[in-house]
Coordinates of C-alpha atoms and ligand atoms in Angstrom, one line a residue:
X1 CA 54.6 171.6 36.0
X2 CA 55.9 174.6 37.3
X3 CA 58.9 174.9 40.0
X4 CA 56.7 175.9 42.8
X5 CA 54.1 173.4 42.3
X6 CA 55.9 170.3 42.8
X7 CA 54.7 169.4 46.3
X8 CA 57.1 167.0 48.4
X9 CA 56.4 163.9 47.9
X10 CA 56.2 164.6 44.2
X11 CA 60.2 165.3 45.1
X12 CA 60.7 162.2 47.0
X13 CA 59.5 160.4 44.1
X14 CA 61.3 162.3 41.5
X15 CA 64.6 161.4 43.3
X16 CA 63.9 158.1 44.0
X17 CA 63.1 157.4 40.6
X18 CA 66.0 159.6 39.1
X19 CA 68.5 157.7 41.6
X20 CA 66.7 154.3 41.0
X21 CA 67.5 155.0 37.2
X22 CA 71.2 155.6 37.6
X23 CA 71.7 152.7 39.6
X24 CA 69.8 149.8 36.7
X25 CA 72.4 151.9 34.4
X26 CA 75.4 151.3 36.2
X27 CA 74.3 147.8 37.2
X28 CA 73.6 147.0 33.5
X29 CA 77.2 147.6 32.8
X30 CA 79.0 146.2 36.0
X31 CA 77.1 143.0 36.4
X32 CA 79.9 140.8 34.4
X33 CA 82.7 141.5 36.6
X34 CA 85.0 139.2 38.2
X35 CA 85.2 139.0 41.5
X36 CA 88.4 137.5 41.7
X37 CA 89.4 140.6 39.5
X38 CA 87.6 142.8 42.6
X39 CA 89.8 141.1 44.8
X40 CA 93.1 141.5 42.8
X41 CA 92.1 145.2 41.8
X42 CA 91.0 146.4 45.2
X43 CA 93.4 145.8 47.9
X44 CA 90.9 147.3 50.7
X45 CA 88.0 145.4 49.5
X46 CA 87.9 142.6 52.0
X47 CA 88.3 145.1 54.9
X48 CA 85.4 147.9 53.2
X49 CA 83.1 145.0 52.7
X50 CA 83.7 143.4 56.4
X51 CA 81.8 144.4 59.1
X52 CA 81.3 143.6 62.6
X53 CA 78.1 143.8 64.8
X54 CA 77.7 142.7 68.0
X55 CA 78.1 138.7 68.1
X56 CA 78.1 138.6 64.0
X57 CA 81.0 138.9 61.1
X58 CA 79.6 139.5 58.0
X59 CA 81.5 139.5 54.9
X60 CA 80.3 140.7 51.9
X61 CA 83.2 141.1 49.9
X62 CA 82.2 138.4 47.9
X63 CA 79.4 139.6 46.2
X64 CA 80.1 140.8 42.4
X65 CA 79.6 144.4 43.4
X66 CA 82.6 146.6 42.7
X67 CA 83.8 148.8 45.4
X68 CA 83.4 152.1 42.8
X69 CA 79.6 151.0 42.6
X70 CA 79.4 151.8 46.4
X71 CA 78.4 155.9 45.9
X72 CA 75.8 155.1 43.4
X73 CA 74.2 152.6 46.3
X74 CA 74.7 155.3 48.8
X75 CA 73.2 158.1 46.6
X76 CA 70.0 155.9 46.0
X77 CA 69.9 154.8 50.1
X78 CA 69.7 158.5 50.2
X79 CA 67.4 160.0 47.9
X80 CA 64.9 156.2 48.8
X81 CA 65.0 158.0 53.0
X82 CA 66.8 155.2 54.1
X83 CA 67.8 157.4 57.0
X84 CA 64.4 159.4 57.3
X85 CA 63.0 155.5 57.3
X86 CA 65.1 154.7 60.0
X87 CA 64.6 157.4 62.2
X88 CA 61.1 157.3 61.8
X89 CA 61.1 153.8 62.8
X90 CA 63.0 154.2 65.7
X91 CA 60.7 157.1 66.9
X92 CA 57.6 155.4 66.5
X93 CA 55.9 156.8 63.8
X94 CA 53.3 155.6 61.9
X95 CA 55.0 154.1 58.9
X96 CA 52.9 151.2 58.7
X97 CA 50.9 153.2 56.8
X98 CA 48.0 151.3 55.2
X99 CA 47.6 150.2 58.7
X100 CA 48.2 153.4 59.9
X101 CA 50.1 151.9 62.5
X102 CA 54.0 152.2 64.0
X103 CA 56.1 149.5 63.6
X104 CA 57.9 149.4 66.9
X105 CA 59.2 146.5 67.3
X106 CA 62.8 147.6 68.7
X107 CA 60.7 148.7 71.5
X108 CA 60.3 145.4 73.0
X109 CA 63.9 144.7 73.3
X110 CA 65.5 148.5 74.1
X111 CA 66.6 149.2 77.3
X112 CA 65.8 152.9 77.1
X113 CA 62.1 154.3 77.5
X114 CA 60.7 154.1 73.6
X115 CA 57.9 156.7 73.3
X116 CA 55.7 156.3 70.0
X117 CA 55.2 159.3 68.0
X118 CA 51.7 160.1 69.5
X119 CA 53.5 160.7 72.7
X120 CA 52.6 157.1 74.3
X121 CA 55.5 155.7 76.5
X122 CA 55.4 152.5 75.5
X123 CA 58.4 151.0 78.1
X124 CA 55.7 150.3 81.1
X125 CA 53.6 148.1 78.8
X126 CA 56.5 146.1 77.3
X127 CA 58.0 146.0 81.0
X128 CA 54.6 144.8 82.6
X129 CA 54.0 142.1 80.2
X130 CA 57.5 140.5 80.3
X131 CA 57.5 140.6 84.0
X132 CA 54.1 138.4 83.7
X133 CA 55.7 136.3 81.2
X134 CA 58.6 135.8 83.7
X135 CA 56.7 134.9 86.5
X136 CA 54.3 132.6 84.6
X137 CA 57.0 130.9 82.7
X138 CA 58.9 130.2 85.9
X139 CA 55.8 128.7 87.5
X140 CA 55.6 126.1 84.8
X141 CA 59.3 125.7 84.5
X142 CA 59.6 124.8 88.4
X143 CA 56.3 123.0 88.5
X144 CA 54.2 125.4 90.6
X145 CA 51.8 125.4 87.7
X146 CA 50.2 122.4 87.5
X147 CA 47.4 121.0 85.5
X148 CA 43.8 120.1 86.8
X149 CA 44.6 117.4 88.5
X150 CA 48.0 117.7 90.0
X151 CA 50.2 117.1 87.7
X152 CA 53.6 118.7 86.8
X153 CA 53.1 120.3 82.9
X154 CA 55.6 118.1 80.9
X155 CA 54.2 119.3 77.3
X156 CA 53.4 122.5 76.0
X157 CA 51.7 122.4 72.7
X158 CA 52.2 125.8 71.2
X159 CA 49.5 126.4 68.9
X160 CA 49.6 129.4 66.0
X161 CA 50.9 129.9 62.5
X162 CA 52.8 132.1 60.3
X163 CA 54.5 134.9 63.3
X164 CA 52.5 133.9 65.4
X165 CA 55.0 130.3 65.1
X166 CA 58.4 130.8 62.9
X167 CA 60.1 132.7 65.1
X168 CA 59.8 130.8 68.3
X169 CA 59.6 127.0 66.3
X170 CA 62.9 128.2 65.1
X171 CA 64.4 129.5 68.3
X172 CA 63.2 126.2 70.3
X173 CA 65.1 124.2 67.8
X174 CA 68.0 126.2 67.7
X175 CA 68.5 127.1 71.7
X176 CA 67.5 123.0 72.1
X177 CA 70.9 122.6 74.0
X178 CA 70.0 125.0 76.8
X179 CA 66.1 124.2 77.1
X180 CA 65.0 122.8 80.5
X181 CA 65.4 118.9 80.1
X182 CA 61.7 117.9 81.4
X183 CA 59.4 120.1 79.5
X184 CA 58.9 119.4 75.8
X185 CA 57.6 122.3 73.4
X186 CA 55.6 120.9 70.5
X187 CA 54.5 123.4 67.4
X188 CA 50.7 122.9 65.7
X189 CA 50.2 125.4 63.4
X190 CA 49.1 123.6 60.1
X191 CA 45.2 122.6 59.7
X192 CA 45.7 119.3 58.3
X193 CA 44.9 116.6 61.0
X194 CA 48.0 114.5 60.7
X195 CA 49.7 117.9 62.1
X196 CA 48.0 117.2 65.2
X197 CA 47.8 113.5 65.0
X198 CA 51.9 113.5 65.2
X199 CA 51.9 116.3 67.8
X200 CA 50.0 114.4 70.6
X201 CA 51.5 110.9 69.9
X202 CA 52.4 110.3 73.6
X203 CA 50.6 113.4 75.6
X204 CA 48.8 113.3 78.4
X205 CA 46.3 115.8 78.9
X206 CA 46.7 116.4 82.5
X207 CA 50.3 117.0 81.8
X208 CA 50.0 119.1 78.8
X209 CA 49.4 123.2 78.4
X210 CA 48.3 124.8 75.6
X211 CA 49.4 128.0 74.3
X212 CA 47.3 129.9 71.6
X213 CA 49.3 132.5 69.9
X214 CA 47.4 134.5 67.4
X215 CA 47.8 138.3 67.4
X216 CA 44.0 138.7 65.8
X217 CA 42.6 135.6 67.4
X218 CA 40.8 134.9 64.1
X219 CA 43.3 133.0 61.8
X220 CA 41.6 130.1 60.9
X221 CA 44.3 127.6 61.1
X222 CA 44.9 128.8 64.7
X223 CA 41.1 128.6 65.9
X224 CA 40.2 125.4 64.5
X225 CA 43.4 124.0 66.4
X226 CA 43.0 125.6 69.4
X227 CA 39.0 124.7 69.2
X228 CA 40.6 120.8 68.7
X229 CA 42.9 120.4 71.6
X230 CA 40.2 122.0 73.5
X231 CA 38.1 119.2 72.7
X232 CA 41.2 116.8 73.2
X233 CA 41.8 118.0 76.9
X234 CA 38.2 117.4 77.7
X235 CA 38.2 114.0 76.2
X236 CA 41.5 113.1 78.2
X237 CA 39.4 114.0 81.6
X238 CA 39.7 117.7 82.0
X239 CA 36.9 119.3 83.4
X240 CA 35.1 122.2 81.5
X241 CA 35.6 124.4 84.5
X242 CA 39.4 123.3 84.8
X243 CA 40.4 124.2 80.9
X244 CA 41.7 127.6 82.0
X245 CA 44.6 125.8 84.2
X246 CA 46.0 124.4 80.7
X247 CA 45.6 126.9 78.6
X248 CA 46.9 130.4 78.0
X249 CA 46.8 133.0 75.4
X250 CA 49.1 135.7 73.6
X251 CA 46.5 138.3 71.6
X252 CA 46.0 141.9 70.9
X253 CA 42.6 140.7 71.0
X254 CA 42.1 139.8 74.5
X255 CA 37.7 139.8 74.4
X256 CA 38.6 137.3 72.2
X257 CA 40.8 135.0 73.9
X258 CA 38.7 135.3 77.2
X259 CA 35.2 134.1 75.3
X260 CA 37.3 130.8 74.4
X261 CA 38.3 130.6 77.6
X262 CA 41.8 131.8 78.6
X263 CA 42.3 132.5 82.0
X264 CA 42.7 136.3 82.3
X265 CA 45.8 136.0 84.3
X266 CA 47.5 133.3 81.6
X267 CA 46.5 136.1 78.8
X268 CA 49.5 137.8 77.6
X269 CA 48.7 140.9 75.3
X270 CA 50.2 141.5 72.0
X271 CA 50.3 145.8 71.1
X272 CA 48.9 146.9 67.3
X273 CA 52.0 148.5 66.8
X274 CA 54.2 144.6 66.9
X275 CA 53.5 143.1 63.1
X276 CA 53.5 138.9 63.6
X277 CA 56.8 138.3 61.6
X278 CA 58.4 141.0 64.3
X279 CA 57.1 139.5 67.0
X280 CA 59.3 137.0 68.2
X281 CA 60.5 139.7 71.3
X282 CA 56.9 140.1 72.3
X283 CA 55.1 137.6 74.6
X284 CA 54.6 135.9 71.7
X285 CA 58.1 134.2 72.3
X286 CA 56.4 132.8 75.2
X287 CA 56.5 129.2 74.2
X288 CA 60.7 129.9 73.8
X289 CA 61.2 131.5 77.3
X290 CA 59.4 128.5 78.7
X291 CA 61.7 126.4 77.0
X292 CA 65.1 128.4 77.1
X293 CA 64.3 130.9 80.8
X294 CA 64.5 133.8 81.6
X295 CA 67.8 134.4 81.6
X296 CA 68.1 132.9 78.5
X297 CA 65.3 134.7 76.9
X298 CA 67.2 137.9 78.4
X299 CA 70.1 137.3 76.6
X300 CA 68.1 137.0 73.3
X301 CA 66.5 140.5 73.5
X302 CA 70.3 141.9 74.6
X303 CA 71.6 140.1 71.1
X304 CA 68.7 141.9 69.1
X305 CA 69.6 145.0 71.4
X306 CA 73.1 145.2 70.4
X307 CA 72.0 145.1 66.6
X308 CA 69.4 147.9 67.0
X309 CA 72.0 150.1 68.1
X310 CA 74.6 149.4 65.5
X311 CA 71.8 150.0 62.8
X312 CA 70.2 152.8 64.6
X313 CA 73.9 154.6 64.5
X314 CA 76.1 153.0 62.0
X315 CA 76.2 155.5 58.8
X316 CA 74.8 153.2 56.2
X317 CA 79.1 152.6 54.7
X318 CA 79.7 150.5 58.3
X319 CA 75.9 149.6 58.8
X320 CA 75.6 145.8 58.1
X321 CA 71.7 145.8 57.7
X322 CA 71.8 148.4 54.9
X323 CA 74.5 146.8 53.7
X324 CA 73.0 143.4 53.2
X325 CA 69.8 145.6 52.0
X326 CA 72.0 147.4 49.0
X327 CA 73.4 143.9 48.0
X328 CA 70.4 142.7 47.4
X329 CA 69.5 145.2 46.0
X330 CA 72.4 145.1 43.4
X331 CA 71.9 141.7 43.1
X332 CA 68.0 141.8 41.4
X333 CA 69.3 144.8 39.1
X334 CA 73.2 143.8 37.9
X335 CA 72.5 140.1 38.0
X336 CA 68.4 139.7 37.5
X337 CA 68.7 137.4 40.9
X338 CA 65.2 136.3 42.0
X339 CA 66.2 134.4 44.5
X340 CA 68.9 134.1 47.8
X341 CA 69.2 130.8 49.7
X342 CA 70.3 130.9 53.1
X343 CA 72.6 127.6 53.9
X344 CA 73.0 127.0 57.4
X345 CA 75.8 125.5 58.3
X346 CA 74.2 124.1 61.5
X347 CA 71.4 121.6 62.1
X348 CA 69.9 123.5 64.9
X349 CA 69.0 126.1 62.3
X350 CA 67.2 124.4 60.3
X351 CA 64.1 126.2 60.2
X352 CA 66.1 129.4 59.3
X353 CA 64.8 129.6 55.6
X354 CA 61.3 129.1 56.8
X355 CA 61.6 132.0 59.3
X356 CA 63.3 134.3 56.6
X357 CA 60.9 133.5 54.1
X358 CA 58.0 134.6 55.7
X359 CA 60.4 138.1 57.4
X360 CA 61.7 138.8 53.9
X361 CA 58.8 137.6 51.2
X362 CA 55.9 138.6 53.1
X363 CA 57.5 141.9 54.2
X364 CA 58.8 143.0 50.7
X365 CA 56.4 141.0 48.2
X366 CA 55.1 144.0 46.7
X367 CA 54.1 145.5 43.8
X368 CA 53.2 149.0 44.6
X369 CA 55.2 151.5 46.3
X370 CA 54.1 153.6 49.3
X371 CA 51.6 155.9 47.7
X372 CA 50.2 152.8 45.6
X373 CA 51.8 153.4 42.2
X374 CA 52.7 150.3 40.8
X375 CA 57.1 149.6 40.8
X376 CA 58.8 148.8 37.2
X377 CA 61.7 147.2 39.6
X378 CA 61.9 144.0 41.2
X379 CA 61.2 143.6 44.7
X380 CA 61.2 140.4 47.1
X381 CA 63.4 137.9 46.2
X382 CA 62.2 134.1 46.7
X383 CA 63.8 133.1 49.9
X384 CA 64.8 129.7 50.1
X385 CA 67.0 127.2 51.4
X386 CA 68.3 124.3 53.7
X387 CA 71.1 123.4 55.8
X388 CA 74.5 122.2 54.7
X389 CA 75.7 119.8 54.2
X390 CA 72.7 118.4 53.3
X391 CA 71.8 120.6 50.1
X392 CA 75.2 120.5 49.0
X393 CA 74.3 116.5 47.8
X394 CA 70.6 118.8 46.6
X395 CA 70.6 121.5 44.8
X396 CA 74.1 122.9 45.2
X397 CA 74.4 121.5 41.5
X398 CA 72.1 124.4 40.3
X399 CA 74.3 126.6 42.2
X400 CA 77.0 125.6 40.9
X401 CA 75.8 125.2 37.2
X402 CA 72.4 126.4 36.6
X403 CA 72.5 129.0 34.2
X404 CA 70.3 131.4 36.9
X405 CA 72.8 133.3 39.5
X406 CA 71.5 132.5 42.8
X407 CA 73.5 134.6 45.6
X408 CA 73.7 132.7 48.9
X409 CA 73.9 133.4 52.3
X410 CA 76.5 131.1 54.5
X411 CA 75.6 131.1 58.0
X412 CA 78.1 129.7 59.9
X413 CA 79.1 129.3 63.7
X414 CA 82.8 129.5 64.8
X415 CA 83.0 126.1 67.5
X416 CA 84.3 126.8 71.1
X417 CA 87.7 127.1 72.1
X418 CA 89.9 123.8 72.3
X419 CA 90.0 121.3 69.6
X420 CA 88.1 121.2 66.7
X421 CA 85.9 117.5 66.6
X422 CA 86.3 115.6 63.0
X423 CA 82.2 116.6 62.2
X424 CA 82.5 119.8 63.3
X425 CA 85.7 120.8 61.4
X426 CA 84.0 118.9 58.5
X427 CA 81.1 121.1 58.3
X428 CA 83.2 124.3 58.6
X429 CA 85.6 123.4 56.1
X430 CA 82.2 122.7 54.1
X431 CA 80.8 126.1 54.5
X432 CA 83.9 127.5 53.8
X433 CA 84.6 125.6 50.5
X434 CA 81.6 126.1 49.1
X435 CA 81.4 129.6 49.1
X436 CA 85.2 129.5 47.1
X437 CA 84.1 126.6 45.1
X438 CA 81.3 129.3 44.0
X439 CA 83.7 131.9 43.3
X440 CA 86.6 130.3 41.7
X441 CA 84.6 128.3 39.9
X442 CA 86.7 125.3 38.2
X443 CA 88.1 125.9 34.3
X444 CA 90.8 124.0 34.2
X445 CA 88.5 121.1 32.6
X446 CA 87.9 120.7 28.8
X447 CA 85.4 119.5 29.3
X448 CA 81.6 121.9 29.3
X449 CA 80.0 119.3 31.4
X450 CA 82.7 119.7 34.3
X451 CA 83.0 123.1 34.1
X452 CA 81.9 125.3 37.0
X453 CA 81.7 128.9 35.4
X454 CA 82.3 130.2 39.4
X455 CA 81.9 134.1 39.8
X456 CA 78.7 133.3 41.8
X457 CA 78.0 135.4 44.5
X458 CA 77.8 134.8 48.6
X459 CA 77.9 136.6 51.7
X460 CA 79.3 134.8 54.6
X461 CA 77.7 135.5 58.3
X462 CA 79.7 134.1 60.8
X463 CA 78.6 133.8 64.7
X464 CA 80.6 133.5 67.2
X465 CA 78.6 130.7 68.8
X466 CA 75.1 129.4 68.8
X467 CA 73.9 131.4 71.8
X468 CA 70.2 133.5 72.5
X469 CA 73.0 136.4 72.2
X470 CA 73.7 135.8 68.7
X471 CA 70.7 134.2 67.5
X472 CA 68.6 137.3 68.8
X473 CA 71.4 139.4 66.8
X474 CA 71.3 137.1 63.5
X475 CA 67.6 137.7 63.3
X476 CA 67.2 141.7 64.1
X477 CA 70.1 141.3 61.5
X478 CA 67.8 139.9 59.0
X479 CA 64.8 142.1 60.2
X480 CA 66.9 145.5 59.4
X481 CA 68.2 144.4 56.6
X482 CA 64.2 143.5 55.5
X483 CA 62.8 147.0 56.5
X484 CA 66.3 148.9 54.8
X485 CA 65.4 147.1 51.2
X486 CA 61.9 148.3 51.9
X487 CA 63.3 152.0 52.2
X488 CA 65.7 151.5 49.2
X489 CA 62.7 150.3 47.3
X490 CA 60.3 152.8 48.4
X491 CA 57.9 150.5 49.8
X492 CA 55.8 149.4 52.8
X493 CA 57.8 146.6 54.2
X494 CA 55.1 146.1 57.3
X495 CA 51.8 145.7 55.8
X496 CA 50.5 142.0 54.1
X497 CA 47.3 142.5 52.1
X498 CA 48.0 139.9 49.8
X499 CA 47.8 136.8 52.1
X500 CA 43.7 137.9 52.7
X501 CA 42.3 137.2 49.5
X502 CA 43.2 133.6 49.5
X503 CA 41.6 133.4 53.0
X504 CA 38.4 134.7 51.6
X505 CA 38.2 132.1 48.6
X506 CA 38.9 129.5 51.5
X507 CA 36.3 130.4 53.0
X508 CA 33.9 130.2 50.4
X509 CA 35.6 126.8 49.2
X510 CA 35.1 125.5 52.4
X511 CA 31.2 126.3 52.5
X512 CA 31.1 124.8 48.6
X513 CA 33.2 121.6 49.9
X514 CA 31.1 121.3 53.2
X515 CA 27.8 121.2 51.5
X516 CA 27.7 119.2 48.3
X517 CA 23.8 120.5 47.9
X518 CA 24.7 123.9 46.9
X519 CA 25.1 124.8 43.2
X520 CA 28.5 126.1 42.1
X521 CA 29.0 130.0 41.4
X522 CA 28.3 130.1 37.6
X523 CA 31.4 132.1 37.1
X524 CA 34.2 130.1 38.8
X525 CA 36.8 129.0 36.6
X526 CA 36.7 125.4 34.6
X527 CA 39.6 124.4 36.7
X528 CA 38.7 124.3 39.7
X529 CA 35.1 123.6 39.1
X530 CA 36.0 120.5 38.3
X531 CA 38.3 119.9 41.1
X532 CA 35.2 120.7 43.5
X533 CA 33.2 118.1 41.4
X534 CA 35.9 115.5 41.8
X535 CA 36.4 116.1 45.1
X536 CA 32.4 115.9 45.8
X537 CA 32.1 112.9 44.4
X538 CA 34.5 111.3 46.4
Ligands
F6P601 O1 48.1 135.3 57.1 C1 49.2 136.0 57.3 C2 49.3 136.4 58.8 O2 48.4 137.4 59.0 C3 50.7 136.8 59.2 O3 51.1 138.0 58.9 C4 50.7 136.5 60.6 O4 52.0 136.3 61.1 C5 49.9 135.2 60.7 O5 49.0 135.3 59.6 C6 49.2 134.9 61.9 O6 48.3 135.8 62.3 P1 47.6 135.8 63.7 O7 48.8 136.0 64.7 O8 46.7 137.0 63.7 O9 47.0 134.5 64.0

């Protein structure tokens, strides 16, 4: 093909690929360095791979990524339109685009007017529908909202799955030292009936309000739960005509919501352009200001706020997001990493993994790149991982020994001033020696079955407290970092096609499982054919 006939994006691939090439031949090459050798050789390294951003300290300079390795990374962020990605997502453009649809979700914590690219100012919106969620919230929190028959609303069962759940489950649990003492926030999002069974141990129904989160009002999980608490309220003396007072609804599909039965003024509208795993800012946080307040809630968007403008300005050497995006990038080509844990040092965030699993593996569990060619790299890394101390007595071992290399993330929280309680120092001095013990290793030992080869990689993410502020900056953290390895890999980080199929064979399960009459498909497979059978007969 001739000069002048290589259109654009013909160009944008070419250097992507060209770029993506160099960097799996320098990481071939680099990927058996030591790190303590890093350390030794580069006297700057601590400080180049340090970075501060807002209420986070994030060091990287323990990853097994050599500091001259750097330019490559940067010349692939580069020719991948990290920056032309960013941009674009800040000006919201359509870049969503199997959806064809922006994703804006800075918008819904920026205190600037944020105009999509279409020319739609989306700040009234985002405005209007907080303000609602302020004044409703507050209602409930100070008891002017009450349930049918009087009484103060002492449960809220918060009913949705996937992003429509993570984000605020997690939060609750996390921000459980400032919630409001007298009002309980309970999560249903699985099907199975023992989910349910455990949540209302103990509710009342003229005390309890339900929340159905759902951004299509269609998951089936979702529907089916909200369709059973329905029938729970009735049965535990609500009226038909007085279901609206304990329930309320967060959609972008509010013809939906209403035909349940959602009140219209307890229906809190979702926009096209929030994706569910980015939706935590939107009113679909409702369950966590209701928890936490306003304030509170205030002070989460402000911690996510001060993140989007360090990634939104930062060039990509002092941007942590990108950063953390390159690393991991490294990681899957010098060290063939398939995984990262994330180890919370901190009880409260135990459902951190969970939330970053769906962020990071949903978002980046691809295997086509933004025109649909299929990638020869690797993308998504399995996500995994549980607080410490407890997985240090787990699956640290592996860590430690497996023949795999699996990087981790330490996430830990610096205590207040003052002295330090015996626990608390306990579980720092843990987070902190288990990221050494990683890299040193221990080969001082003869003998093979004590020997810890060390040279493992970590990044260490430090907050300065467990606050809304820092949690609402450890998570836009983790949500730039998700949509800058998306970039770097050339894909769509905001579209999720693969979770339908399975939905579809549900469904037809379900009808096969339902109805024991009806003859099975001649072509489904031996396997589970037999499982149907089985099950029928049972
Ligand atoms: O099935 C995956 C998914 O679509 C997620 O992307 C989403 O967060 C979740 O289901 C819930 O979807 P909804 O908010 O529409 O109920």
């Amino acid at each position: 093909m001739s000069a002048e006939r290589v259109l654009p994006d013909d160009r944008e691939r070419t250097a992507f690929q060209e770029s993506m090439a160099a960097l799996r031949e320098r990481s071939r090459t680099i990927g058996d360095c030591s790190i303590m050798e890093l350390f030794a050789r580069e006297p700057e390294r601590h400080a180049r791979l340090s970075f501060a951003c807002g209420p986070l300290s994030i060091d990287l300079s323990r990853q097994r990524l050599p500091l001259a390795e750097l330019a490559t990374l940067f010349a692939h962020a580069r020719a991948a339109g990290w920056q032309a990605g960013r941009e674009q997502m800040f000006a919201g453009e359509t870049i969503n685009v199997s959806e064809q649809r922006a994703a804006f979700h800075v918008a819904l914590r920026a205190s600037k007017p944020m105009t999509l690219a279409d020319g739609v100012d989306v700040t009234p919106e985002v405005k209007e529908t907080l303000q609602r969620m302020r004044e409703w919230s507050t209602a409930v929190r100070d008891g002017r909202h009450r349930g049918a028959g009087g009484e103060r609303i002492t449960d809220i069962v918060a009913i949705g799955i996937g992003g429509s759940a993570l984000g605020p489950d997690l939060a609750c649990e996390a921000l459980a030292s400032c919630a409001h003492p007298d009002l309980r926030i309970h999560f249903l999002a699985n099907i199975d009936p023992t989910a349910w069974r455990s949540v209302r141990q103990g509710l009342q129904a003229g005390s309890t309000l339900a929340i159905v989160s759902s951004k299509t009002w269609s998951t089936a999980e979702t529907i089916a739960n909200a369709t059973t608490v329905r029938e729970w309220l009735i049965d535990g003396g609500i009226s038909p005509a007085a279901l609206p007072r304990h329930f309320a609804g967060v959609t972008a599909r509010p013809d939906r919501a209403l035909a349940f039965g959602v009140a219209e003024s307890a229906l809190f509208p979702l926009a096209d352009w929030v994706g569910g795993r980015y939706s935590l800012w939107s009113a679909i946080g409702l369950p966590l200001m209701l928890a936490i307040g306003i304030e509170a809630f205030d002070e989460l968007l402000a911690g996510a706020r001060a993140v989007d403008e360090h990634f939104r300005t930062a060039p990509i050497e002092r941007n942590a997001p990108a950063m953390l995006a390159l690393v991991s990038l490294w990681n899957s080509l010098a060290l063939g990493a398939q995984t990262e844990a994330v180890i919370p040092y901190s009880a409260a965030l135990r459902r951190l993994p969970a939330y970053l699993q769906q962020l990071q593996m949903e978002s980046n569990g691809k295997s086509v790149d933004i025109d649909g060619a299929a990638v020869d790299y690797p993308t998504a890394a399995v996500i995994w991982g549980e607080p410490g101390t407890d997985a240090q007595h787990s699956f640290f071992q592996a860590l430690h020994q497996g023949s795999a290399i699996q990087p981790v993330d330490f996430i830990m929280i610096a205590p207040p001033p003052g002295p330090l309680s015996k626990a608390g120092a306990m579980l720092l001095a843990n987070g902190l020696a288990q990221a050494e013990a990683l890299l040193r290793g221990d080969r001082e030992t003869d003998d093979p079955h004590r020997r810890c080869p060390g040279n493992r990689p970590s990044t260490t993410i430090l907050l300065d407290a467990l606050t809304p502020h820092s949690l609402g900056a450890l998570l836009a953290l983790y949500e730039h970092k998700t949509a800058s390895l998306g970039w770097m890999l050339r894909i769509n980080s905001f579209d999720q096609w693969g979770v339908e199929l399975g939905k579809r064979v549900a469904l037809r399960i379900g009808t096969l499982l339902a109805d024991p009459s009806l003859a099975l498909p001649g072509d489904m497979d031996p396997s589970t054919r037999a499982l149907i059978e089985r099950l029928r007969q049972r």
